[in-house]
Coordinates of C-alpha atoms and ligand atoms in Angstrom, one line a residue:
M913 CA -4.3 16.8 -10.2
T914 CA -5.1 20.7 -10.1
P915 CA -2.6 22.4 -8.0
E916 CA -5.2 23.0 -5.7
E917 CA -5.6 19.3 -5.4
R918 CA -2.0 19.1 -4.9
R919 CA -2.2 21.5 -2.1
L920 CA -4.9 19.8 -0.2
V921 CA -3.4 16.2 -0.9
G922 CA -0.2 17.6 1.2
I923 CA -2.0 18.9 3.7
A924 CA -3.8 15.4 4.3
W925 CA -0.3 13.9 4.1
Q926 CA 0.9 16.3 6.7
L927 CA -2.0 15.5 9.2
D928 CA -1.0 11.6 8.7
R929 CA 1.7 11.9 12.1
L930 CA -1.2 12.7 14.0
R931 CA -3.1 9.5 12.7
W932 CA -2.7 7.0 15.4
V933 CA -3.3 10.3 18.2
P934 CA -6.3 9.2 20.3
S935 CA -9.3 12.2 19.7
S936 CA -9.7 12.9 23.4
V937 CA -5.3 13.8 23.3
L938 CA -6.1 16.0 20.4
D939 CA -9.1 17.7 22.1
E940 CA -7.1 18.4 25.4
I941 CA -4.0 19.5 23.2
V942 CA -6.2 22.2 21.0
R943 CA -8.2 23.4 24.5
R944 CA -4.9 23.5 26.3
D945 CA -2.4 24.9 23.7
G946 CA -4.6 26.3 21.2
L947 CA -4.4 30.2 20.8
C948 CA -8.2 31.1 20.4
F949 CA -8.6 29.2 23.5
W950 CA -6.3 31.2 25.1
A951 CA -8.2 34.5 23.9
Y952 CA -11.2 33.0 25.2
C953 CA -10.6 32.4 28.7
D954 CA -14.0 30.5 29.9
G955 CA -12.3 27.6 27.8
E956 CA -15.4 28.0 25.1
P957 CA -14.7 27.4 21.7
P958 CA -14.1 30.4 19.3
G959 CA -17.3 32.0 18.1
L960 CA -16.4 32.1 14.4
V961 CA -19.0 29.6 13.2
G962 CA -22.3 30.0 11.5
V963 CA -22.5 33.8 10.7
D964 CA -20.7 34.1 7.3
T965 CA -18.8 32.1 5.4
P966 CA -15.3 32.8 6.2
D967 CA -12.4 32.8 3.7
R968 CA -8.9 32.1 3.7
E969 CA -7.5 35.5 4.4
L970 CA -10.1 35.6 7.4
A971 CA -9.0 31.8 8.5
S972 CA -5.1 32.9 8.2
R973 CA -5.5 35.9 10.5
F974 CA -7.8 34.3 13.0
C975 CA -5.2 31.4 13.7
A976 CA -2.4 33.6 13.1
G977 CA 0.5 32.1 16.0
C978 CA -1.5 29.2 17.0
P979 CA 1.1 26.6 17.8
V980 CA -1.3 23.4 17.0
P981 CA -3.2 24.1 13.8
D982 CA -2.8 20.6 12.7
E983 CA -4.0 19.0 15.6
C984 CA -7.0 21.4 15.4
L985 CA -7.6 20.1 11.9
E986 CA -7.2 16.7 12.4
L987 CA -9.8 16.7 15.4
E988 CA -11.9 18.8 13.1
L989 CA -12.1 16.3 10.1
R990 CA -12.7 13.7 12.4
T991 CA -15.4 15.0 14.6
A992 CA -17.1 17.3 11.9
G993 CA -16.1 15.8 8.7
E994 CA -18.0 17.4 5.7
E995 CA -20.4 19.4 8.1
T996 CA -17.6 21.1 9.4
V997 CA -18.6 25.1 9.7
G998 CA -16.4 28.1 10.7
V999 CA -12.7 28.9 10.9
W1000 CA -10.8 25.3 12.4
G1001 CA -7.2 24.4 11.8
A1002 CA -6.4 27.5 10.1
M1003 CA -8.6 26.7 7.5
P1004 CA -12.5 28.1 6.3
D1005 CA -14.9 25.4 6.0
E1006 CA -15.2 25.7 2.4
D1007 CA -11.6 24.1 2.4
R1008 CA -11.8 21.9 5.0
R1009 CA -15.1 20.4 3.2
A1010 CA -12.8 20.0 -0.2
L1011 CA -9.8 18.9 2.0
Y1012 CA -11.9 15.9 3.7
P1013 CA -12.3 13.4 0.9
H1014 CA -8.4 13.3 0.8
W1015 CA -7.6 12.9 4.0
L1016 CA -10.4 10.0 4.1
R1017 CA -8.4 8.3 1.5
R1018 CA -4.9 8.7 3.4
G1019 CA -6.6 5.6 5.7
E1020 CA -7.6 4.4 8.9
R1021 CA -7.2 6.7 12.3
A1022 CA -7.3 6.4 15.6
G1023 CA -10.9 5.7 16.8
G1024 CA -11.7 5.9 12.6
P1025 CA -13.0 8.2 11.0
R1026 CA -16.2 9.7 10.5
R1027 CA -18.2 8.4 7.7
Ligands
SF4_844 S1 -5.8 26.5 14.6 FE1 -7.3 28.4 14.9 S2 -9.0 27.5 15.7 FE2 -7.9 25.8 15.7 S3 -6.8 26.2 18.4 FE3 -5.6 27.5 16.9 S4 -6.5 29.4 16.8 FE4 -8.1 27.8 17.7

């Protein structure tokens, strides 16, 4: 296993604590407490979607200080899966797509994972 694969497996493992939290609850938490949702007071999702491919540094800067990155990441993996784009959960989309199969292998989640 490469160091990068080990990193992704570790992140997938870390998300297991949210396994049985319903997606509707995750959505409520992220919308209520997510840093980017405070910054955009209209309650709309952030705009870092579909322009240029975000990199790790941008994702890290964008989400720095957010109290709910794990909830955000878990929700995005459940709802968008491999089609995820932009910055969510302090990760760029390329990293989330690489994470997705490792996350799927962790097993069942509340509501079932997207396939
Ligand atoms: S982790 Fe990033 S994208 Fe997700 S709610 Fe927090 S600031 Fe927004």
